[in-house]
Tab-separated table of C-alpha atoms and ligand atoms in Angstrom:
chain	number	residue	atom	x	y	z
K	1	UNK	CA	92.160	121.766	83.863
K	2	UNK	CA	88.101	122.797	83.951
K	3	UNK	CA	86.625	124.327	87.022
K	4	UNK	CA	84.566	121.280	87.571
K	5	UNK	CA	87.610	119.056	88.316
K	6	UNK	CA	88.053	120.912	91.600
K	7	UNK	CA	85.751	119.325	94.212
K	8	UNK	CA	84.660	122.586	95.655
K	9	UNK	CA	84.400	124.706	92.516
K	10	UNK	CA	80.777	125.922	93.036
K	11	UNK	CA	81.815	128.287	95.642
K	12	UNK	CA	84.692	129.886	94.205
K	13	UNK	CA	85.006	132.322	91.405
K	14	UNK	CA	88.462	131.634	90.255
K	15	UNK	CA	90.390	128.339	89.803
K	16	UNK	CA	92.877	127.776	92.470
K	17	UNK	CA	96.502	129.061	92.099
K	18	UNK	CA	98.434	126.147	90.322
K	19	UNK	CA	101.326	126.087	92.662
K	20	UNK	CA	99.363	126.175	95.800
K	21	UNK	CA	97.058	123.556	94.456
K	22	UNK	CA	100.072	121.364	93.696
K	23	UNK	CA	101.432	122.111	97.316
K	24	UNK	CA	98.332	120.850	99.049
K	25	UNK	CA	97.507	118.003	96.631
K	26	UNK	CA	98.269	114.484	97.942
K	27	UNK	CA	97.454	112.333	94.892
K	28	UNK	CA	101.288	112.008	94.310
K	29	UNK	CA	101.284	109.734	97.465
K	30	UNK	CA	97.825	108.721	98.444
K	31	UNK	CA	97.427	106.879	95.130
K	32	UNK	CA	98.534	103.949	97.237
K	33	UNK	CA	94.955	104.180	98.826
K	34	UNK	CA	93.550	103.458	95.346
K	35	UNK	CA	92.102	100.031	96.074
K	36	UNK	CA	90.788	100.971	99.353
K	37	UNK	CA	89.147	103.996	98.159
K	38	UNK	CA	87.244	102.091	95.612
K	39	UNK	CA	86.443	99.357	98.363
K	40	UNK	CA	84.895	102.044	100.566
K	41	UNK	CA	82.855	103.505	97.772
K	42	UNK	CA	81.592	100.203	96.742
K	43	UNK	CA	80.273	99.778	100.229
K	44	UNK	CA	78.930	103.308	100.490
K	45	UNK	CA	76.989	103.081	97.304
K	46	UNK	CA	75.440	99.825	98.647
K	47	UNK	CA	74.600	101.632	101.933
K	48	UNK	CA	73.034	104.493	100.166
K	49	UNK	CA	70.924	102.115	98.240
K	50	UNK	CA	69.737	100.375	101.456
K	51	UNK	CA	69.077	103.650	102.931
K	52	UNK	CA	66.806	104.509	99.998
K	53	UNK	CA	69.017	107.307	98.870
K	54	UNK	CA	70.085	105.746	95.517
K	55	UNK	CA	67.922	103.840	93.362
K	56	UNK	CA	68.942	100.316	92.858
K	57	UNK	CA	69.520	101.109	89.138
K	58	UNK	CA	71.744	104.045	90.071
K	59	UNK	CA	73.566	101.851	92.862
K	60	UNK	CA	74.115	99.051	90.190
K	61	UNK	CA	75.590	101.528	87.656
K	62	UNK	CA	77.887	103.023	90.277
K	63	UNK	CA	78.919	99.546	91.380
K	64	UNK	CA	79.792	98.442	87.633
K	65	UNK	CA	81.593	101.617	86.968
K	66	UNK	CA	83.644	101.273	90.328
K	67	UNK	CA	84.530	97.802	89.322
K	68	UNK	CA	85.642	98.904	85.949
K	69	UNK	CA	87.806	101.620	87.478
K	70	UNK	CA	89.373	99.279	89.984
K	71	UNK	CA	90.169	96.924	87.146
K	72	UNK	CA	91.744	99.490	85.122
K	73	UNK	CA	93.900	100.455	88.009
K	74	UNK	CA	94.918	96.682	88.486
K	75	UNK	CA	95.657	96.295	84.858
K	76	UNK	CA	97.754	99.345	84.590
K	77	UNK	CA	98.973	101.185	87.665
K	78	UNK	CA	99.869	104.238	85.248
K	79	UNK	CA	95.941	104.675	85.096
K	80	UNK	CA	95.839	105.919	88.613
K	81	UNK	CA	97.102	109.409	87.766
K	82	UNK	CA	96.089	112.796	86.779
K	83	UNK	CA	95.511	116.410	87.815
K	84	UNK	CA	93.312	115.506	90.801
K	85	UNK	CA	93.867	116.842	94.293
K	86	UNK	CA	93.688	113.310	95.796
K	87	UNK	CA	92.749	109.772	95.271
K	88	UNK	CA	89.289	110.307	96.264
K	89	UNK	CA	88.774	113.088	93.855
K	90	UNK	CA	90.536	110.847	91.346
K	91	UNK	CA	88.103	108.023	91.680
K	92	UNK	CA	85.091	110.450	91.879
K	93	UNK	CA	86.240	111.956	88.452
K	94	UNK	CA	86.629	108.528	86.840
K	95	UNK	CA	83.194	107.680	88.087
K	96	UNK	CA	81.482	110.862	86.610
K	97	UNK	CA	83.352	110.648	83.357
K	98	UNK	CA	81.747	107.146	83.216
K	99	UNK	CA	78.247	107.865	84.478
K	100	UNK	CA	77.656	111.688	84.343
K	101	UNK	CA	75.050	112.720	87.040
K	102	UNK	CA	74.644	109.239	88.414
K	103	UNK	CA	78.171	109.247	89.254
K	104	UNK	CA	77.705	112.741	91.191
K	105	UNK	CA	75.400	111.028	93.499
K	106	UNK	CA	77.927	108.804	95.258
K	107	UNK	CA	79.175	111.432	97.500
K	108	UNK	CA	75.755	112.089	99.184
K	109	UNK	CA	76.169	112.010	102.856
K	110	UNK	CA	79.815	111.384	102.736
K	111	UNK	CA	82.737	113.566	103.402
K	112	UNK	CA	86.460	113.076	102.376
K	113	UNK	CA	87.222	113.519	106.211
K	114	UNK	CA	85.807	110.296	106.991
K	115	UNK	CA	86.739	108.906	103.427
K	116	UNK	CA	90.391	109.252	104.215
K	117	UNK	CA	90.377	107.784	107.448
K	118	UNK	CA	88.302	104.829	106.088
K	119	UNK	CA	90.845	104.342	103.369
K	120	UNK	CA	93.991	104.589	105.811
K	121	UNK	CA	92.280	102.054	108.091
K	122	UNK	CA	91.621	99.718	105.259
K	123	UNK	CA	95.113	100.049	103.942
K	124	UNK	CA	96.595	99.440	107.478
K	125	UNK	CA	94.344	96.400	107.967
K	126	UNK	CA	95.883	94.793	104.954
K	127	UNK	CA	99.376	96.116	105.100
K	128	UNK	CA	100.157	95.424	108.823
K	129	UNK	CA	99.877	91.580	108.406
K	130	UNK	CA	102.508	92.000	105.594
K	131	UNK	CA	105.037	93.503	108.198
K	132	UNK	CA	103.933	90.896	110.689
K	133	UNK	CA	105.006	88.104	108.157
K	134	UNK	CA	108.421	89.738	107.514
K	135	UNK	CA	108.867	89.909	111.323
K	136	UNK	CA	108.220	86.046	111.353
K	137	UNK	CA	110.461	85.523	108.608
K	138	UNK	CA	113.356	87.191	110.708
K	139	UNK	CA	112.556	85.427	113.823
K	140	UNK	CA	112.482	81.939	111.684
K	141	UNK	CA	116.021	82.831	110.471
K	142	UNK	CA	117.385	83.713	114.006
K	143	UNK	CA	115.938	80.445	115.341
K	144	UNK	CA	117.700	78.466	112.411
K	145	UNK	CA	121.043	80.143	113.175
K	146	UNK	CA	120.467	79.189	116.943
K	147	UNK	CA	119.870	75.711	116.033
K	148	UNK	CA	122.979	75.490	113.747
K	149	UNK	CA	125.120	77.045	116.373
K	150	UNK	CA	124.356	74.150	118.591
K	151	UNK	CA	126.625	74.242	121.717
K	152	UNK	CA	129.040	76.891	120.626
K	153	UNK	CA	129.973	79.376	123.314
K	154	UNK	CA	130.652	83.084	122.964
K	155	UNK	CA	131.082	85.750	125.655
K	156	UNK	CA	128.115	87.792	126.804
K	157	UNK	CA	128.591	91.410	127.375
K	158	UNK	CA	127.576	94.170	129.704
K	159	UNK	CA	128.950	97.778	129.255
K	160	UNK	CA	130.478	96.193	126.218
K	161	UNK	CA	132.967	94.451	128.343
K	162	UNK	CA	133.239	90.598	128.553
K	163	UNK	CA	130.830	89.339	131.280
K	164	UNK	CA	130.054	85.760	131.251
K	165	UNK	CA	130.092	82.753	128.787
K	166	UNK	CA	126.683	82.032	126.998
K	167	UNK	CA	125.648	79.828	124.122
K	168	UNK	CA	125.798	81.523	120.881
K	169	UNK	CA	122.121	80.269	120.292
K	170	UNK	CA	121.217	82.290	123.497
K	171	UNK	CA	122.458	85.504	121.945
K	172	UNK	CA	120.477	84.864	118.748
K	173	UNK	CA	117.192	84.122	120.703
K	174	UNK	CA	117.455	87.268	122.783
K	175	UNK	CA	116.895	89.392	119.406
K	176	UNK	CA	114.177	86.862	118.512
K	177	UNK	CA	112.387	87.699	121.693
K	178	UNK	CA	112.430	91.459	120.897
K	179	UNK	CA	110.854	90.743	117.390
K	180	UNK	CA	108.205	88.730	118.955
K	181	UNK	CA	107.086	91.670	120.910
K	182	UNK	CA	107.086	93.801	117.470
K	183	UNK	CA	104.670	91.155	116.106
K	184	UNK	CA	102.216	91.837	118.992
K	185	UNK	CA	102.753	95.728	118.600
K	186	UNK	CA	101.881	95.543	115.016
K	187	UNK	CA	98.713	93.411	115.795
K	188	UNK	CA	97.687	95.971	118.356
K	189	UNK	CA	98.013	98.834	115.863
K	190	UNK	CA	96.027	96.974	113.490
K	191	UNK	CA	93.268	96.322	116.111
K	192	UNK	CA	93.262	100.314	116.762
K	193	UNK	CA	92.638	100.760	112.939
K	194	UNK	CA	89.847	98.229	113.038
K	195	UNK	CA	86.977	100.789	113.480
K	196	UNK	CA	84.756	101.972	110.737
K	197	UNK	CA	84.368	105.700	110.548
K	198	UNK	CA	81.680	106.236	107.738
K	199	UNK	CA	78.469	107.743	108.925
K	200	UNK	CA	80.537	110.560	110.716
K	201	UNK	CA	79.992	113.004	107.713
K	202	UNK	CA	82.348	116.051	107.628
K	203	UNK	CA	82.109	116.357	111.417
K	204	UNK	CA	78.626	116.343	112.758
K	205	UNK	CA	77.344	112.790	111.410
K	206	UNK	CA	74.978	112.249	108.616
K	207	UNK	CA	71.177	112.599	108.303
K	208	UNK	CA	70.733	109.715	105.725
K	209	UNK	CA	69.438	106.353	107.143
K	210	UNK	CA	72.771	104.539	106.597
K	211	UNK	CA	73.151	101.310	108.689
K	212	UNK	CA	76.661	101.737	110.027
K	213	UNK	CA	76.760	98.365	111.637
K	214	UNK	CA	76.009	96.699	108.291
K	215	UNK	CA	78.569	98.806	106.717
K	216	UNK	CA	81.149	97.944	109.234
K	217	UNK	CA	80.475	94.364	108.746
K	218	UNK	CA	80.342	94.616	104.860
K	219	UNK	CA	83.890	96.128	105.130
K	220	UNK	CA	85.168	93.713	107.596
K	221	UNK	CA	85.495	96.101	110.707
K	222	UNK	CA	84.696	94.783	114.112
K	223	UNK	CA	83.137	98.027	115.215
K	224	UNK	CA	82.000	101.597	114.395
K	225	UNK	CA	83.774	104.662	115.660
K	226	UNK	CA	81.911	106.145	118.560
K	227	UNK	CA	81.921	110.036	117.854
K	228	UNK	CA	82.031	111.794	114.601
K	229	UNK	CA	84.299	114.667	115.848
K	230	UNK	CA	86.660	112.230	117.294
K	231	UNK	CA	86.507	110.084	113.956
K	232	UNK	CA	87.415	113.129	111.853
K	233	UNK	CA	90.467	113.925	113.712
K	234	UNK	CA	91.554	110.564	115.338
K	235	UNK	CA	95.078	109.281	113.965
K	236	UNK	CA	96.056	107.435	116.957
K	237	UNK	CA	96.106	104.322	114.931
K	238	UNK	CA	98.704	106.107	112.888
K	239	UNK	CA	100.800	106.983	115.788
K	240	UNK	CA	100.536	103.443	117.048
K	241	UNK	CA	101.634	102.031	113.642
K	242	UNK	CA	104.411	104.509	113.661
K	243	UNK	CA	105.711	103.627	117.130
K	244	UNK	CA	105.400	99.788	116.147
K	245	UNK	CA	107.600	100.652	113.184
K	246	UNK	CA	110.090	102.817	115.201
K	247	UNK	CA	110.570	100.078	117.567
K	248	UNK	CA	111.078	97.363	115.049
K	249	UNK	CA	113.846	99.674	113.647
K	250	UNK	CA	115.364	100.102	117.161
K	251	UNK	CA	115.574	96.289	117.212
K	252	UNK	CA	116.841	95.631	113.740
K	253	UNK	CA	119.319	98.559	114.325
K	254	UNK	CA	120.699	96.860	117.748
K	255	UNK	CA	120.927	93.426	115.896
K	256	UNK	CA	122.665	95.331	113.145
K	257	UNK	CA	125.180	96.918	115.604
K	258	UNK	CA	125.893	93.566	117.324
K	259	UNK	CA	126.514	91.944	114.110
K	260	UNK	CA	128.578	94.809	112.694
K	261	UNK	CA	130.844	94.401	115.947
K	262	UNK	CA	130.782	90.592	116.097
K	263	UNK	CA	131.702	90.031	112.488
K	264	UNK	CA	134.584	92.673	112.570
K	265	UNK	CA	138.342	91.821	113.104
K	266	UNK	CA	138.273	92.886	116.775
K	267	UNK	CA	135.568	90.409	117.733
K	268	UNK	CA	135.344	87.950	114.901
K	269	UNK	CA	132.747	85.563	116.553
K	270	UNK	CA	130.719	85.561	113.297
K	271	UNK	CA	131.299	85.819	109.679
K	272	UNK	CA	129.243	87.590	107.087
K	273	UNK	CA	128.475	85.954	103.887
K	274	UNK	CA	130.190	87.591	100.959
K	275	UNK	CA	126.474	87.913	99.283
K	276	UNK	CA	125.453	90.524	102.000
K	277	UNK	CA	128.805	92.361	102.368
K	278	UNK	CA	130.408	94.849	100.216
K	279	UNK	CA	133.966	95.598	99.195
K	280	UNK	CA	136.010	98.880	99.103
K	281	UNK	CA	136.820	100.594	95.951
K	282	UNK	CA	140.342	101.324	97.381
K	283	UNK	CA	141.363	98.816	100.205
K	284	UNK	CA	141.322	95.251	98.533
K	285	UNK	CA	141.118	93.607	102.126
K	286	UNK	CA	137.903	95.227	103.106
K	287	UNK	CA	134.678	93.391	103.697
K	288	UNK	CA	132.130	95.946	104.813
K	289	UNK	CA	128.714	95.481	106.428
K	290	UNK	CA	126.859	98.147	104.362
K	291	UNK	CA	123.410	96.564	104.536
K	292	UNK	CA	123.633	96.443	108.319
K	293	UNK	CA	124.946	99.996	108.480
K	294	UNK	CA	121.903	101.085	106.371
K	295	UNK	CA	119.443	99.408	108.506
K	296	UNK	CA	121.001	101.139	111.442
K	297	UNK	CA	120.835	104.353	109.595
K	298	UNK	CA	117.346	104.001	108.604
K	299	UNK	CA	116.240	103.746	112.141
K	300	UNK	CA	116.854	107.383	112.637
K	301	UNK	CA	114.313	108.306	109.890
K	302	UNK	CA	111.509	105.982	111.043
K	303	UNK	CA	111.932	107.250	114.684
K	304	UNK	CA	111.604	110.733	113.143
K	305	UNK	CA	108.333	109.802	111.341
K	306	UNK	CA	106.953	108.898	114.805
K	307	UNK	CA	108.380	112.313	116.557
K	308	UNK	CA	107.092	114.332	113.456
K	309	UNK	CA	103.762	112.859	113.572
K	310	UNK	CA	103.168	113.228	117.216
K	311	UNK	CA	104.311	116.898	116.852
K	312	UNK	CA	101.764	117.157	113.875
K	313	UNK	CA	98.896	116.122	116.252
K	314	UNK	CA	99.517	117.920	119.202
K	315	UNK	CA	98.184	121.309	118.531
K	316	UNK	CA	95.250	120.472	116.364
K	317	UNK	CA	91.766	121.838	117.179
K	318	UNK	CA	88.856	119.191	117.038
K	319	UNK	CA	87.550	117.866	113.728
K	320	UNK	CA	89.361	117.325	110.353
K	321	UNK	CA	92.464	119.683	109.755
K	322	UNK	CA	94.484	119.467	106.346
K	323	UNK	CA	97.546	118.895	108.791
K	324	UNK	CA	96.383	115.546	108.923
K	325	UNK	CA	97.081	114.728	105.494
K	326	UNK	CA	100.785	114.448	106.530
K	327	UNK	CA	100.001	111.123	108.118
K	328	UNK	CA	100.112	109.191	104.836
K	329	UNK	CA	103.729	110.031	103.868
K	330	UNK	CA	104.956	109.213	107.325
K	331	UNK	CA	103.008	105.861	107.259
K	332	UNK	CA	104.085	104.902	103.677
K	333	UNK	CA	107.778	105.782	104.234
K	334	UNK	CA	107.895	103.958	107.476
K	335	UNK	CA	106.208	100.950	105.979
K	336	UNK	CA	108.618	100.814	103.039
K	337	UNK	CA	111.802	101.344	105.415
K	338	UNK	CA	110.725	98.719	107.835
K	339	UNK	CA	110.007	96.091	105.129
K	340	UNK	CA	113.389	96.825	103.360
K	341	UNK	CA	115.246	96.591	106.662
K	342	UNK	CA	113.582	93.435	107.920
K	343	UNK	CA	114.233	91.819	104.496
K	344	UNK	CA	117.759	92.975	104.460
K	345	UNK	CA	118.511	91.982	108.048
K	346	UNK	CA	116.820	88.467	107.385
K	347	UNK	CA	119.140	87.908	104.455
K	348	UNK	CA	122.205	88.647	106.530
K	349	UNK	CA	121.074	86.303	109.433
K	350	UNK	CA	120.289	83.628	107.166
K	351	UNK	CA	123.697	83.494	105.850
K	352	UNK	CA	125.631	84.475	108.919
K	353	UNK	CA	128.144	81.772	110.222
K	354	UNK	CA	129.592	81.376	113.721
K	355	UNK	CA	133.324	81.227	113.956
K	356	UNK	CA	133.356	78.701	116.738
K	357	UNK	CA	136.935	78.796	117.530
K	358	UNK	CA	137.221	82.691	117.951
K	359	UNK	CA	133.838	82.872	119.834
K	360	UNK	CA	134.777	80.040	122.206
K	361	UNK	CA	138.485	81.389	122.700
K	362	UNK	CA	136.891	84.580	123.917
K	363	UNK	CA	134.275	82.895	126.279
K	364	UNK	CA	136.810	81.888	128.992
K	365	UNK	CA	139.439	83.424	131.145
K	366	UNK	CA	138.456	86.042	133.638
K	367	UNK	CA	134.782	85.714	132.568
K	368	UNK	CA	134.599	82.693	134.931
K	369	UNK	CA	135.166	84.834	137.980
K	370	UNK	CA	131.619	84.556	139.145
K	371	UNK	CA	131.636	80.890	138.778
K	372	UNK	CA	134.733	80.878	141.048
K	373	UNK	CA	132.808	82.647	143.457
K	374	UNK	CA	129.903	80.424	143.222
K	375	UNK	CA	132.233	77.547	143.991
K	376	UNK	CA	133.040	79.208	147.398
K	377	UNK	CA	129.383	79.867	147.900
K	378	UNK	CA	128.700	76.293	147.338
K	379	UNK	CA	131.009	75.608	150.360
K	380	UNK	CA	129.199	77.864	152.658
K	381	UNK	CA	131.144	81.192	152.078
K	382	UNK	CA	128.803	84.105	151.934
K	383	UNK	CA	128.620	85.596	148.488
K	384	UNK	CA	130.106	89.074	149.386
K	385	UNK	CA	133.211	87.345	151.019
K	386	UNK	CA	133.608	85.135	147.989
K	387	UNK	CA	133.097	88.058	145.558
K	388	UNK	CA	136.038	89.902	147.562
K	389	UNK	CA	138.218	86.745	147.530
K	390	UNK	CA	137.789	86.303	143.848
K	391	UNK	CA	138.440	89.842	143.158
K	392	UNK	CA	141.887	89.512	144.851
K	393	UNK	CA	142.715	86.486	142.716
K	394	UNK	CA	141.632	88.278	139.603
K	395	UNK	CA	143.778	91.373	140.627
K	396	UNK	CA	146.929	89.134	141.180
K	397	UNK	CA	146.298	87.084	137.886
K	398	UNK	CA	145.875	90.115	135.724
K	399	UNK	CA	149.139	91.693	137.231
K	400	UNK	CA	150.972	88.445	136.585
K	401	UNK	CA	149.215	87.818	132.905
K	402	UNK	CA	147.876	84.526	134.047
K	403	UNK	CA	144.423	82.866	134.180
K	404	UNK	CA	142.601	80.842	136.650
K	405	UNK	CA	143.614	77.485	135.065
K	406	UNK	CA	147.184	78.100	135.776
K	407	UNK	CA	146.570	78.153	139.571
K	408	UNK	CA	148.043	75.092	141.405
K	409	UNK	CA	146.119	73.581	144.330
K	410	UNK	CA	148.276	75.236	146.979
K	411	UNK	CA	147.708	78.715	145.279
K	412	UNK	CA	144.051	78.148	145.320
K	413	UNK	CA	144.110	77.289	148.966
K	414	UNK	CA	146.265	80.221	149.849
K	415	UNK	CA	143.275	82.551	148.909
K	416	UNK	CA	140.879	80.281	150.848
K	417	UNK	CA	141.129	76.967	152.462
K	418	UNK	CA	137.803	75.770	151.054
K	419	UNK	CA	139.416	75.779	147.446
K	420	UNK	CA	139.713	71.934	146.765
K	421	UNK	CA	142.115	70.487	144.300
K	422	UNK	CA	139.401	70.345	141.869
K	423	UNK	CA	138.742	74.137	141.563
K	424	UNK	CA	140.709	74.698	138.518
K	425	UNK	CA	139.279	71.776	136.586
K	426	UNK	CA	135.789	72.642	137.905
K	427	UNK	CA	135.781	76.225	136.751
K	428	UNK	CA	135.266	76.151	132.900
K	429	UNK	CA	133.108	77.877	130.571
K	430	UNK	CA	131.206	74.673	129.745
K	431	UNK	CA	130.566	74.040	133.475
K	432	UNK	CA	129.544	77.825	133.954
K	433	UNK	CA	126.908	77.531	131.066
K	434	UNK	CA	125.774	74.082	132.203
K	435	UNK	CA	125.078	75.305	135.695
K	436	UNK	CA	122.506	78.067	134.462
K	437	UNK	CA	119.182	76.481	135.151
K	438	UNK	CA	116.225	79.113	135.108
K	439	UNK	CA	114.116	79.038	131.972
K	440	UNK	CA	115.596	82.355	130.814
K	441	UNK	CA	119.271	81.182	131.192
K	442	UNK	CA	121.841	80.228	128.777
K	443	UNK	CA	122.112	76.687	130.154
K	444	UNK	CA	121.777	73.898	127.288
K	445	UNK	CA	118.439	72.705	128.435
K	446	UNK	CA	116.841	76.127	128.818
K	447	UNK	CA	118.136	77.262	125.623
K	448	UNK	CA	116.832	73.992	123.835
K	449	UNK	CA	113.496	74.688	125.502
K	450	UNK	CA	113.513	78.168	124.201
K	451	UNK	CA	114.426	77.432	120.786
K	452	UNK	CA	111.506	74.859	120.607
K	453	UNK	CA	108.991	77.712	121.872
K	454	UNK	CA	110.385	80.051	119.339
K	455	UNK	CA	109.871	77.493	116.609
K	456	UNK	CA	106.455	76.602	117.764
K	457	UNK	CA	105.765	80.297	117.729
K	458	UNK	CA	107.064	80.667	114.076
K	459	UNK	CA	104.929	77.657	112.902
K	460	UNK	CA	101.811	79.042	114.615
K	461	UNK	CA	102.257	82.456	112.894
K	462	UNK	CA	103.112	80.874	109.618
K	463	UNK	CA	99.838	79.285	109.777
K	464	UNK	CA	101.341	75.792	109.484
T	1	LIG	N1	93.816	114.389	100.897
T	1	LIG	C1	93.116	114.678	102.183
T	1	LIG	C2	93.937	114.092	103.478
T	1	LIG	O1	94.655	113.315	103.132
T	1	LIG	C3	91.817	114.040	102.208
T	1	LIG	C4	90.873	114.714	103.028
T	1	LIG	C5	90.510	116.109	102.620
T	1	LIG	N2	89.530	116.619	103.362
T	1	LIG	C6	89.361	118.134	103.386
T	1	LIG	N3	88.347	118.590	104.089
T	1	LIG	N4	90.240	118.903	102.646
T	1	LIG	O2	93.737	114.138	104.511
């Protein structure tokens, strides 16, 4: 490698140590920013020309060469490679190879410190919506399964103990609610990235008459960063992106855990499609939920990226520090893992079937204890007293291996005279669900409304 291929070669007598150079190079991963780097450079060349720093002819040559370089990268991804330290050095080398000294004028008044911030902001601005679309696809799949479940009942759990009967649709829509928040969070991270840092220079700003507002408009940003020192060191938008990604992983991991449990032999409320299950090399009977387990497993890694990145940022002095280069691998891997996990989870959800008989059989019995208490409350008994009475009934029934529906009228009345002959018939899972009336409840009407709302949200975000 000739000495000039290092961006700082003038000040040094010797070329860098090969191993150290490779250690601190980022081209191996920041080549993902290629398009964004070219985009930023096109805009910077225009800004320099408008400021009278570049002649129109030089600016035109730089523009044409950058477009050529971009096309070469689009035609052949293998083109974006070489001994360069990073993608910024790569693009500049390509430019100089084509234009000589004219290419050497582009970096006037610009620093890689602001350039790398710009590139990552441009990158996230175009990539976060891709994650958002995958979130919408998963919410749509949950809504479709909720519709297909119709009025099927299943137990809801607290402390992983059977609690109360619910509609299976209600369970599916609970997960949809979490993913809708993720969508908002991704949008907020994108909003943070939406600030244009050029004009900040290395740290103190720039002395060239660059119109930063025009640059921001040209690059599609809604604002310009407020302080050049902050612009060089600010990666809050990276932390917010990683936080949004980490929470998505928490949510897909929880959904995965629910489905792993509920599709297993012990619960059996849902059935995994063969397409998204795996067999065992030894045990012929096995149908394993490997994709869901992997989604759950990957959550640790993405949460790690957030924790790691916050730790990297916390001790940094003001201005640019090379530590900041660590942002990219965290972001790129978080993005890859979130995309892969969302797609795998969507495929599982799209094909999951409710096992209505199993689910409904588990949705009755002692789960109706609250409803028995409500029956007494309706007849004037204070809730605490009703709770106590029903507790006694439950204790007796459990000891005798019986259920509410085996109690005769006399037995009911033995516990409380206000139990009518209709008590046994009135206390059913279907009636329990039917009685839930607030908008966030599992009642058929609230669930139908919730489903309609989720579907309207999906349509609105699919641009339909
Ligand atoms: N590759 C560097 C990064 O990712 C680009 C900025 C380098 N700036 C510098 N002063 N070394 O952060």
